[in-house]
Amino acid sequence: MSASTLSRFQGTLLGVLVGDCLGGPFEGSKYVSKAHLNKYFAKMLDPSVRLPFKTYTDDTAMTKSVALSLIQCRRVDPMDMAKRFVSEYNADPKRGYGATVGDVFQNLHLTAFEDPFGPASRQFGGMGSYGNGAAMRISPVPLFTHSTSDESDDLSTLLAAVETCSKVTHSNPLGIRGAILHAIAVRAALRHKAGEKMDTTAFTNGLIDIMAQVEGADSGKAHMTHSKLDKDPETSYVKKLEIVRSFLALNEPPHREEIEEVLGTAVSAHRSVPTALYCFLAAQKPIPEIETDNVFQRALMLSFHLGGDTDTIGSMAGALAGAQFGLDGIPSGLLKHCEATKQAVQWGEDLFNLAETSSSASSKGTQRSS
Ligand code: R7I
Ligand code: MG
Ligand code: MG
């Protein structure tokens, strides 16, 4: 695999971190004005200005656990991931975790990790959480399964790996499918031809095709209470993606209130993952009153402008732009304000080395384990 692929692996995880660190201070805001964001980013990019250092939140803490688990186990090991989530949480519980995921960590510990999926499956009266916590941490997985040699195998391996990783904390189909949508979007961004203008409609159509299969297959096997999810516009990712596509077709982006109302800015996966994707795709071209030529920065600024779950939506949009453009696409002036940038780049490099070894093994007929 090429040096530019290495940079795109690193850019993906640096994108998670930078979106999370810079978006953290705005989490829970009703919205953030574009004028304020223009000033905020101009200040950060001014080398003479010193600003408070921005720490990462649970989004990066859990991404780190997923990345290190994949790097060290060389497979998707839900038990190892569960143990890492719990020890990371215990080491620093004040990273802004979701309101109920702490119960999963506590119960994993109390049951001595007997079943890594058990505590998550008992959340919310047995329905499982539909928070965006599975999606926000998933981007190391499409890097891990990335293959230059076999496209179709790569996708089915990825879907299975995402489901396993998600179910450690989120067993609700909406939580899992949100993670699938973000993972396949990272995969597609990583595969987008470097230097080529993105056809955002075609990009969205590619994701719709996959999500239609995922929702169709799930409704055949799912519990009765879950089988209606893909029919309801609020809970069908296909329907949300169709809205993303229609927003992108407008000459100017819709007003933030419409984006918030229709796509959402909440902590639930179905009201944040499509929004992050929209921010990334809308940022491919200039956005009125957002003052930057850089797509990565524009994606973050639009995410923060919408308010709500800004660290998570910014982090997911950042991962997508980082996957498309690599390290060079992330303004270096932003990095000095964020914690752990060197580590994030290293996780990307380690996952690249692993994917490269697996790609050459699979081209010799050896299967990647997942
Ligand atoms: O999904 P999760 O890890 O939270 C991630 C979010 C990100 O924004 C982070 O930045 C951090 O701020 O939190 O944590 P969960 O506790 O599993 O889910 C988050 C919230 O979603 C829950 O606390 C609930 O408020 C809501 N939620 C549900 N509400 C009703 N019914 C999740 N599932 C349900 C449900 O089934
Ligand atoms: Mg967070
Ligand atoms: Mg958040």
Tab-separated table of C-alpha atoms and ligand atoms in Angstrom:
chain	number	residue	atom	x	y	z
A	1	MET	CA	0.000	0.000	0.000
A	2	SER	CA	1.170	3.520	-0.755
A	3	ALA	CA	2.538	6.356	1.382
A	4	SER	CA	-0.653	8.277	0.681
A	5	THR	CA	-2.688	5.413	2.152
A	6	LEU	CA	-0.518	5.614	5.276
A	7	SER	CA	-1.246	9.339	5.498
A	8	ARG	CA	-4.975	8.684	5.083
A	9	PHE	CA	-4.950	6.075	7.896
A	10	GLN	CA	-3.194	8.600	10.129
A	11	GLY	CA	-5.499	11.397	8.971
A	12	THR	CA	-8.564	9.340	9.894
A	13	LEU	CA	-7.520	8.933	13.520
A	14	LEU	CA	-6.118	12.430	13.805
A	15	GLY	CA	-9.465	13.624	12.413
A	16	VAL	CA	-11.292	11.765	15.203
A	17	LEU	CA	-9.067	13.431	17.791
A	18	VAL	CA	-9.100	16.994	16.425
A	19	GLY	CA	-12.874	17.014	15.854
A	20	ASP	CA	-13.369	15.716	19.385
A	21	CYS	CA	-10.930	18.113	21.114
A	22	LEU	CA	-12.064	21.226	19.235
A	23	GLY	CA	-15.758	20.343	19.377
A	24	GLY	CA	-15.744	19.416	23.073
A	25	PRO	CA	-16.137	22.981	24.394
A	26	PHE	CA	-19.350	23.418	22.358
A	27	GLU	CA	-21.038	20.114	23.301
A	28	GLY	CA	-24.624	20.788	24.382
A	29	SER	CA	-24.789	24.294	22.845
A	30	LYS	CA	-28.019	25.162	21.073
A	31	TYR	CA	-25.906	26.334	18.138
A	32	VAL	CA	-22.655	28.241	17.558
A	33	SER	CA	-22.724	31.244	15.227
A	34	LYS	CA	-20.591	31.171	12.096
A	35	ALA	CA	-19.107	34.560	13.091
A	36	HIS	CA	-17.941	33.098	16.401
A	37	LEU	CA	-16.471	30.045	14.668
A	38	ASN	CA	-14.619	32.193	12.131
A	39	LYS	CA	-12.977	34.058	15.028
A	40	TYR	CA	-12.352	30.873	17.045
A	41	PHE	CA	-10.541	29.158	14.165
A	42	ALA	CA	-8.635	32.315	13.129
A	43	LYS	CA	-7.349	32.618	16.696
A	44	MET	CA	-6.306	28.976	16.819
A	45	LEU	CA	-4.468	29.324	13.520
A	46	ASP	CA	-2.632	32.475	14.672
A	47	PRO	CA	0.797	31.282	15.900
A	48	SER	CA	1.121	34.245	18.279
A	49	VAL	CA	-2.093	33.465	20.180
A	50	ARG	CA	-2.014	31.168	23.218
A	51	LEU	CA	-5.271	29.426	24.072
A	52	PRO	CA	-6.359	26.892	26.707
A	53	PHE	CA	-5.232	23.389	25.710
A	54	LYS	CA	-8.110	21.141	24.648
A	55	THR	CA	-8.349	17.641	26.037
A	56	TYR	CA	-10.060	14.778	24.264
A	57	THR	CA	-13.283	13.170	25.477
A	58	ASP	CA	-14.782	9.651	25.508
A	59	ASP	CA	-14.950	9.654	21.693
A	60	THR	CA	-11.161	9.502	21.426
A	61	ALA	CA	-10.688	7.487	24.633
A	62	MET	CA	-12.833	4.678	23.206
A	63	THR	CA	-11.342	4.979	19.694
A	64	LYS	CA	-7.935	4.527	21.326
A	65	SER	CA	-9.123	1.321	23.030
A	66	VAL	CA	-10.468	-0.074	19.753
A	67	ALA	CA	-7.278	0.834	17.871
A	68	LEU	CA	-4.925	-0.620	20.494
A	69	SER	CA	-7.013	-3.780	20.812
A	70	LEU	CA	-6.875	-4.373	17.037
A	71	ILE	CA	-3.155	-3.595	16.920
A	72	GLN	CA	-2.268	-5.895	19.793
A	73	CYS	CA	-4.717	-8.778	19.225
A	74	ARG	CA	-4.561	-8.614	15.394
A	75	ARG	CA	-8.232	-9.561	15.329
A	76	VAL	CA	-11.562	-8.235	16.614
A	77	ASP	CA	-11.576	-9.560	20.163
A	78	PRO	CA	-14.698	-8.329	22.037
A	79	MET	CA	-13.388	-9.528	25.417
A	80	ASP	CA	-10.150	-7.609	24.997
A	81	MET	CA	-12.079	-4.514	23.866
A	82	ALA	CA	-14.424	-4.768	26.865
A	83	LYS	CA	-11.457	-4.906	29.259
A	84	ARG	CA	-9.780	-1.946	27.587
A	85	PHE	CA	-12.983	0.158	27.662
A	86	VAL	CA	-13.361	-0.521	31.379
A	87	SER	CA	-9.742	0.158	32.312
A	88	GLU	CA	-9.664	3.336	30.208
A	89	TYR	CA	-12.893	4.492	31.865
A	90	ASN	CA	-11.638	3.658	35.366
A	91	ALA	CA	-8.358	5.462	34.724
A	92	ASP	CA	-10.184	8.641	33.690
A	93	PRO	CA	-13.976	8.541	34.116
A	94	LYS	CA	-14.346	12.312	33.649
A	95	ARG	CA	-13.967	12.308	29.889
A	96	GLY	CA	-17.634	13.103	29.257
A	97	TYR	CA	-18.944	9.564	28.735
A	98	GLY	CA	-22.583	8.905	27.777
A	99	ALA	CA	-25.009	8.959	30.690
A	100	THR	CA	-25.701	5.225	30.850
A	101	VAL	CA	-22.684	3.499	29.292
A	102	GLY	CA	-20.976	3.608	32.712
A	103	ASP	CA	-23.503	0.966	33.856
A	104	VAL	CA	-22.226	-1.353	31.131
A	105	PHE	CA	-18.637	-0.847	32.301
A	106	GLN	CA	-19.622	-1.455	35.931
A	107	ASN	CA	-21.557	-4.615	35.079
A	108	LEU	CA	-18.765	-5.965	32.884
A	109	HIS	CA	-16.467	-5.576	35.877
A	110	LEU	CA	-18.988	-7.019	38.397
A	111	THR	CA	-19.573	-10.103	36.229
A	112	ALA	CA	-15.803	-10.572	35.786
A	113	PHE	CA	-16.167	-10.109	31.994
A	114	GLU	CA	-17.955	-13.461	31.803
A	115	ASP	CA	-19.893	-12.383	28.671
A	116	PRO	CA	-18.554	-9.281	26.874
A	117	PHE	CA	-21.978	-8.663	25.281
A	118	GLY	CA	-24.182	-9.471	28.308
A	119	PRO	CA	-24.332	-6.120	30.161
A	120	ALA	CA	-24.903	-4.115	26.945
A	121	SER	CA	-27.743	-6.418	25.891
A	122	ARG	CA	-29.579	-5.728	29.175
A	123	GLN	CA	-29.480	-1.900	28.766
A	124	PHE	CA	-32.772	-0.065	28.278
A	125	GLY	CA	-34.974	-2.968	29.317
A	126	GLY	CA	-33.219	-5.408	26.999
A	127	MET	CA	-33.475	-3.172	23.911
A	128	GLY	CA	-29.844	-2.041	24.139
A	129	SER	CA	-28.551	1.520	23.795
A	130	TYR	CA	-29.002	3.486	20.591
A	131	GLY	CA	-26.496	6.139	21.683
A	132	ASN	CA	-23.825	7.111	19.162
A	133	GLY	CA	-21.050	5.574	21.297
A	134	ALA	CA	-20.528	2.587	18.989
A	135	ALA	CA	-20.284	4.815	15.899
A	136	MET	CA	-18.018	7.460	17.434
A	137	ARG	CA	-15.249	4.914	18.132
A	138	ILE	CA	-15.550	2.706	15.029
A	139	SER	CA	-13.079	4.270	12.566
A	140	PRO	CA	-10.090	2.023	13.438
A	141	VAL	CA	-12.187	-0.959	12.238
A	142	PRO	CA	-12.455	0.043	8.529
A	143	LEU	CA	-8.718	0.769	8.656
A	144	PHE	CA	-8.081	-2.682	10.107
A	145	THR	CA	-10.157	-4.447	7.435
A	146	HIS	CA	-8.881	-2.259	4.581
A	147	SER	CA	-7.617	-4.358	1.744
A	148	THR	CA	-6.321	-3.460	-1.673
A	149	SER	CA	-6.784	-6.971	-2.961
A	150	ASP	CA	-10.422	-8.012	-2.500
A	151	GLU	CA	-13.237	-5.435	-2.339
A	152	SER	CA	-16.235	-7.639	-1.644
A	153	ASP	CA	-14.572	-9.704	1.081
A	154	ASP	CA	-13.426	-6.517	2.704
A	155	LEU	CA	-17.028	-5.261	3.037
A	156	SER	CA	-18.502	-8.414	4.588
A	157	THR	CA	-15.522	-8.681	6.954
A	158	LEU	CA	-16.022	-5.047	7.885
A	159	LEU	CA	-19.755	-5.421	8.587
A	160	ALA	CA	-19.159	-8.413	10.872
A	161	ALA	CA	-16.289	-6.661	12.660
A	162	VAL	CA	-18.353	-3.504	13.259
A	163	GLU	CA	-21.233	-5.506	14.724
A	164	THR	CA	-18.931	-7.367	17.123
A	165	CYS	CA	-17.184	-4.194	18.267
A	166	SER	CA	-20.488	-2.310	18.696
A	167	LYS	CA	-22.281	-4.978	20.722
A	168	VAL	CA	-19.823	-4.674	23.611
A	169	THR	CA	-21.697	-1.506	24.635
A	170	HIS	CA	-24.533	-0.944	22.128
A	171	SER	CA	-26.810	-3.808	21.098
A	172	ASN	CA	-29.763	-1.783	19.797
A	173	PRO	CA	-29.934	-2.166	15.968
A	174	LEU	CA	-29.954	1.618	15.620
A	175	GLY	CA	-26.692	1.879	17.544
A	176	ILE	CA	-25.091	-0.909	15.493
A	177	ARG	CA	-26.356	0.361	12.134
A	178	GLY	CA	-25.116	3.856	12.987
A	179	ALA	CA	-21.662	2.358	13.524
A	180	ILE	CA	-21.998	0.469	10.224
A	181	LEU	CA	-22.926	3.651	8.366
A	182	HIS	CA	-19.966	5.569	9.763
A	183	ALA	CA	-17.592	2.650	9.090
A	184	ILE	CA	-18.657	2.239	5.445
A	185	ALA	CA	-18.409	6.006	4.977
A	186	VAL	CA	-14.818	5.955	6.293
A	187	ARG	CA	-14.117	3.037	3.937
A	188	ALA	CA	-15.534	4.972	0.980
A	189	ALA	CA	-13.654	8.177	1.901
A	190	LEU	CA	-10.422	6.184	2.154
A	191	ARG	CA	-11.022	4.758	-1.321
A	192	HIS	CA	-11.907	8.089	-2.924
A	193	LYS	CA	-9.338	8.855	-5.610
A	194	ALA	CA	-6.807	11.359	-4.221
A	195	GLY	CA	-6.975	14.784	-5.818
A	196	GLU	CA	-10.289	14.143	-7.571
A	197	LYS	CA	-13.376	16.289	-6.937
A	198	MET	CA	-15.920	14.256	-5.002
A	199	ASP	CA	-19.311	13.481	-6.545
A	200	THR	CA	-21.258	13.699	-3.277
A	201	THR	CA	-24.446	12.252	-4.798
A	202	ALA	CA	-22.609	9.169	-6.055
A	203	PHE	CA	-20.838	8.880	-2.677
A	204	THR	CA	-24.204	8.933	-0.857
A	205	ASN	CA	-25.784	6.506	-3.343
A	206	GLY	CA	-22.996	4.011	-2.630
A	207	LEU	CA	-23.795	4.166	1.082
A	208	ILE	CA	-27.557	3.893	0.419
A	209	ASP	CA	-27.022	0.656	-1.516
A	210	ILE	CA	-25.135	-0.916	1.382
A	211	MET	CA	-27.490	0.358	4.098
A	212	ALA	CA	-30.515	-0.910	2.115
A	213	GLN	CA	-28.981	-4.376	2.221
A	214	VAL	CA	-28.143	-4.057	5.914
A	215	GLU	CA	-31.631	-2.859	6.873
A	216	GLY	CA	-33.314	-5.390	4.574
A	217	ALA	CA	-31.314	-8.319	5.947
A	218	ASP	CA	-31.816	-7.189	9.551
A	219	SER	CA	-35.583	-6.823	9.256
A	220	GLY	CA	-35.780	-10.435	8.058
A	221	LYS	CA	-34.043	-11.788	11.131
A	222	ALA	CA	-34.746	-9.124	13.773
A	223	HIS	CA	-37.016	-9.279	16.768
A	224	MET	CA	-40.593	-8.030	15.994
A	225	THR	CA	-40.062	-4.751	17.839
A	226	HIS	CA	-37.056	-3.991	15.665
A	227	SER	CA	-38.523	-4.953	12.325
A	228	LYS	CA	-40.322	-1.642	11.819
A	229	LEU	CA	-37.186	0.479	12.236
A	230	ASP	CA	-36.389	0.523	8.535
A	231	LYS	CA	-39.938	1.666	7.622
A	232	ASP	CA	-39.943	4.710	9.908
A	233	PRO	CA	-38.293	7.813	8.380
A	234	GLU	CA	-36.919	8.695	11.808
A	235	THR	CA	-35.102	5.403	12.293
A	236	SER	CA	-34.270	4.240	8.758
A	237	TYR	CA	-30.709	5.097	7.794
A	238	VAL	CA	-31.649	4.690	4.122
A	239	LYS	CA	-34.307	7.366	4.511
A	240	LYS	CA	-31.865	9.630	6.385
A	241	LEU	CA	-29.339	9.185	3.588
A	242	GLU	CA	-31.976	10.135	1.031
A	243	ILE	CA	-32.457	13.371	2.980
A	244	VAL	CA	-28.686	13.941	3.021
A	245	ARG	CA	-28.706	13.486	-0.753
A	246	SER	CA	-31.585	15.942	-1.202
A	247	PHE	CA	-29.857	18.558	1.016
A	248	LEU	CA	-26.679	18.208	-1.039
A	249	ALA	CA	-28.622	18.811	-4.252
A	250	LEU	CA	-29.718	22.279	-3.072
A	251	ASN	CA	-27.751	25.286	-4.327
A	252	GLU	CA	-27.126	26.447	-0.771
A	253	PRO	CA	-27.074	24.334	2.408
A	254	PRO	CA	-30.365	24.414	4.352
A	255	HIS	CA	-30.602	26.591	7.459
A	256	ARG	CA	-29.133	24.975	10.584
A	257	GLU	CA	-32.593	24.684	12.160
A	258	GLU	CA	-33.792	22.512	9.296
A	259	ILE	CA	-30.682	20.321	9.463
A	260	GLU	CA	-31.150	19.942	13.206
A	261	GLU	CA	-34.842	19.171	12.887
A	262	VAL	CA	-34.583	16.640	10.083
A	263	LEU	CA	-31.171	15.004	10.578
A	264	GLY	CA	-30.585	15.823	14.247
A	265	THR	CA	-27.684	16.822	16.490
A	266	ALA	CA	-28.417	14.475	19.398
A	267	VAL	CA	-26.494	11.705	21.185
A	268	SER	CA	-28.610	9.024	19.510
A	269	ALA	CA	-26.856	7.322	16.576
A	270	HIS	CA	-29.700	7.906	14.120
A	271	ARG	CA	-29.733	11.630	14.930
A	272	SER	CA	-25.985	12.212	14.637
A	273	VAL	CA	-24.244	9.773	12.254
A	274	PRO	CA	-26.108	10.954	9.087
A	275	THR	CA	-25.552	14.554	10.264
A	276	ALA	CA	-21.771	14.049	10.482
A	277	LEU	CA	-21.796	12.523	7.012
A	278	TYR	CA	-23.793	15.490	5.722
A	279	CYS	CA	-21.296	17.966	7.274
A	280	PHE	CA	-18.415	16.137	5.583
A	281	LEU	CA	-20.127	16.053	2.181
A	282	ALA	CA	-21.478	19.628	2.335
A	283	ALA	CA	-17.936	20.776	3.179
A	284	GLN	CA	-16.663	19.564	-0.194
A	285	LYS	CA	-17.591	22.983	-1.533
A	286	PRO	CA	-17.630	26.468	0.039
A	287	ILE	CA	-20.381	27.147	2.594
A	288	PRO	CA	-21.760	30.709	2.862
A	289	GLU	CA	-20.236	32.673	5.776
A	290	ILE	CA	-17.810	29.917	6.749
A	291	GLU	CA	-14.406	31.432	6.105
A	292	THR	CA	-11.983	28.731	5.063
A	293	ASP	CA	-10.778	27.006	1.897
A	294	ASN	CA	-9.932	23.834	3.797
A	295	VAL	CA	-12.477	20.990	3.577
A	296	PHE	CA	-11.470	19.390	6.883
A	297	GLN	CA	-11.837	22.673	8.752
A	298	ARG	CA	-15.102	23.482	6.978
A	299	ALA	CA	-16.557	20.097	7.967
A	300	LEU	CA	-15.689	20.769	11.611
A	301	MET	CA	-17.020	24.332	11.516
A	302	LEU	CA	-20.365	23.207	10.068
A	303	SER	CA	-20.589	20.423	12.679
A	304	PHE	CA	-19.982	22.871	15.531
A	305	HIS	CA	-22.345	25.470	14.024
A	306	LEU	CA	-25.235	22.998	14.333
A	307	GLY	CA	-24.732	22.669	18.112
A	308	GLY	CA	-25.830	19.654	20.170
A	309	ASP	CA	-23.403	16.744	20.135
A	310	THR	CA	-20.598	18.821	18.613
A	311	ASP	CA	-17.620	16.758	19.793
A	312	THR	CA	-19.045	13.551	18.372
A	313	ILE	CA	-20.444	14.947	15.126
A	314	GLY	CA	-17.220	16.944	14.626
A	315	SER	CA	-15.132	13.878	15.422
A	316	MET	CA	-16.995	11.683	12.915
A	317	ALA	CA	-16.909	14.388	10.205
A	318	GLY	CA	-13.196	14.867	10.989
A	319	ALA	CA	-12.507	11.144	10.557
A	320	LEU	CA	-14.147	11.209	7.111
A	321	ALA	CA	-12.230	14.288	5.929
A	322	GLY	CA	-9.004	12.859	7.389
A	323	ALA	CA	-9.604	9.619	5.464
A	324	GLN	CA	-10.144	11.552	2.230
A	325	PHE	CA	-7.226	13.988	2.476
A	326	GLY	CA	-4.719	12.411	4.872
A	327	LEU	CA	-2.450	14.341	7.234
A	328	ASP	CA	-1.825	17.150	4.733
A	329	GLY	CA	-5.537	17.980	4.699
A	330	ILE	CA	-5.596	18.804	8.420
A	331	PRO	CA	-4.409	22.366	9.149
A	332	SER	CA	-1.253	21.923	11.238
A	333	GLY	CA	-2.023	25.092	13.205
A	334	LEU	CA	-4.957	23.310	14.833
A	335	LEU	CA	-2.872	20.467	16.213
A	336	LYS	CA	-0.998	22.387	18.893
A	337	HIS	CA	-4.273	22.988	20.726
A	338	CYS	CA	-5.100	19.281	21.038
A	339	GLU	CA	-3.981	16.549	23.408
A	340	ALA	CA	-2.370	13.316	22.116
A	341	THR	CA	-1.915	14.172	18.431
A	342	LYS	CA	1.304	12.142	18.163
A	343	GLN	CA	-0.412	9.082	19.625
A	344	ALA	CA	-3.306	9.301	17.149
A	345	VAL	CA	-0.849	9.442	14.232
A	346	GLN	CA	0.970	6.414	15.675
A	347	TRP	CA	-2.276	4.368	15.945
A	348	GLY	CA	-2.862	5.120	12.253
A	349	GLU	CA	0.640	3.975	11.354
A	350	ASP	CA	0.342	0.761	13.380
A	351	LEU	CA	-3.003	-0.066	11.741
A	352	PHE	CA	-1.501	0.662	8.325
A	353	ASN	CA	1.369	-1.759	8.973
A	354	LEU	CA	-1.114	-4.407	10.069
A	355	ALA	CA	-3.371	-3.896	7.031
A	356	GLU	CA	-0.369	-3.991	4.732
A	357	THR	CA	0.815	-7.306	6.199
A	358	SER	CA	-2.710	-8.753	5.934
A	359	SER	CA	-3.174	-7.487	2.361
A	360	SER	CA	0.023	-9.157	1.223
A	361	ALA	CA	-0.909	-12.348	3.125
A	362	SER	CA	-4.403	-12.442	1.566
A	363	SER	CA	-2.971	-11.892	-1.910
A	364	LYS	CA	-0.979	-15.064	-1.178
A	365	GLY	CA	-4.191	-16.875	-0.217
A	366	THR	CA	-4.020	-16.468	3.568
A	367	GLN	CA	-7.298	-15.306	5.179
A	368	ARG	CA	-7.497	-12.330	7.535
A	369	SER	CA	-9.068	-13.352	10.839
A	370	SER	CA	-11.734	-11.093	12.336
B	1	R7I	O1	-23.712	6.091	23.297
B	1	R7I	P1	-22.904	6.525	24.427
B	1	R7I	O2	-21.538	5.961	24.564
B	1	R7I	O3	-22.797	8.106	24.428
B	1	R7I	C1	-21.986	8.782	23.550
B	1	R7I	C2	-22.224	10.244	23.701
B	1	R7I	C3	-21.317	11.073	22.849
B	1	R7I	O4	-21.960	12.286	22.556
B	1	R7I	C4	-20.146	11.344	23.718
B	1	R7I	O5	-19.436	12.491	23.329
B	1	R7I	C5	-20.765	11.472	25.092
B	1	R7I	O6	-21.174	12.761	25.399
B	1	R7I	O7	-21.926	10.629	25.044
B	1	R7I	O8	-23.640	6.345	25.797
B	1	R7I	P2	-25.079	5.777	26.173
B	1	R7I	O9	-25.246	6.152	27.593
B	1	R7I	O10	-25.189	4.343	25.807
B	1	R7I	O11	-26.116	6.559	25.252
B	1	R7I	C6	-26.193	7.960	25.310
B	1	R7I	C7	-27.619	8.381	25.654
B	1	R7I	O12	-28.510	8.058	24.602
B	1	R7I	C8	-28.221	7.682	26.858
B	1	R7I	O13	-27.697	8.152	28.051
B	1	R7I	C9	-29.690	7.994	26.644
B	1	R7I	O14	-29.976	9.327	27.016
B	1	R7I	C10	-29.817	7.878	25.129
B	1	R7I	N1	-30.315	6.527	24.777
B	1	R7I	C11	-31.573	6.103	24.943
B	1	R7I	N2	-32.647	6.715	25.451
B	1	R7I	C12	-33.805	6.036	25.492
B	1	R7I	N3	-33.928	4.749	25.040
B	1	R7I	C13	-29.605	5.522	24.246
B	1	R7I	N4	-30.406	4.425	24.058
B	1	R7I	C14	-31.629	4.761	24.476
B	1	R7I	C15	-32.896	4.058	24.528
B	1	R7I	O15	-33.056	2.889	24.137
B	2	MG	MG	-17.469	12.982	23.926
B	3	MG	MG	-20.501	13.849	22.219
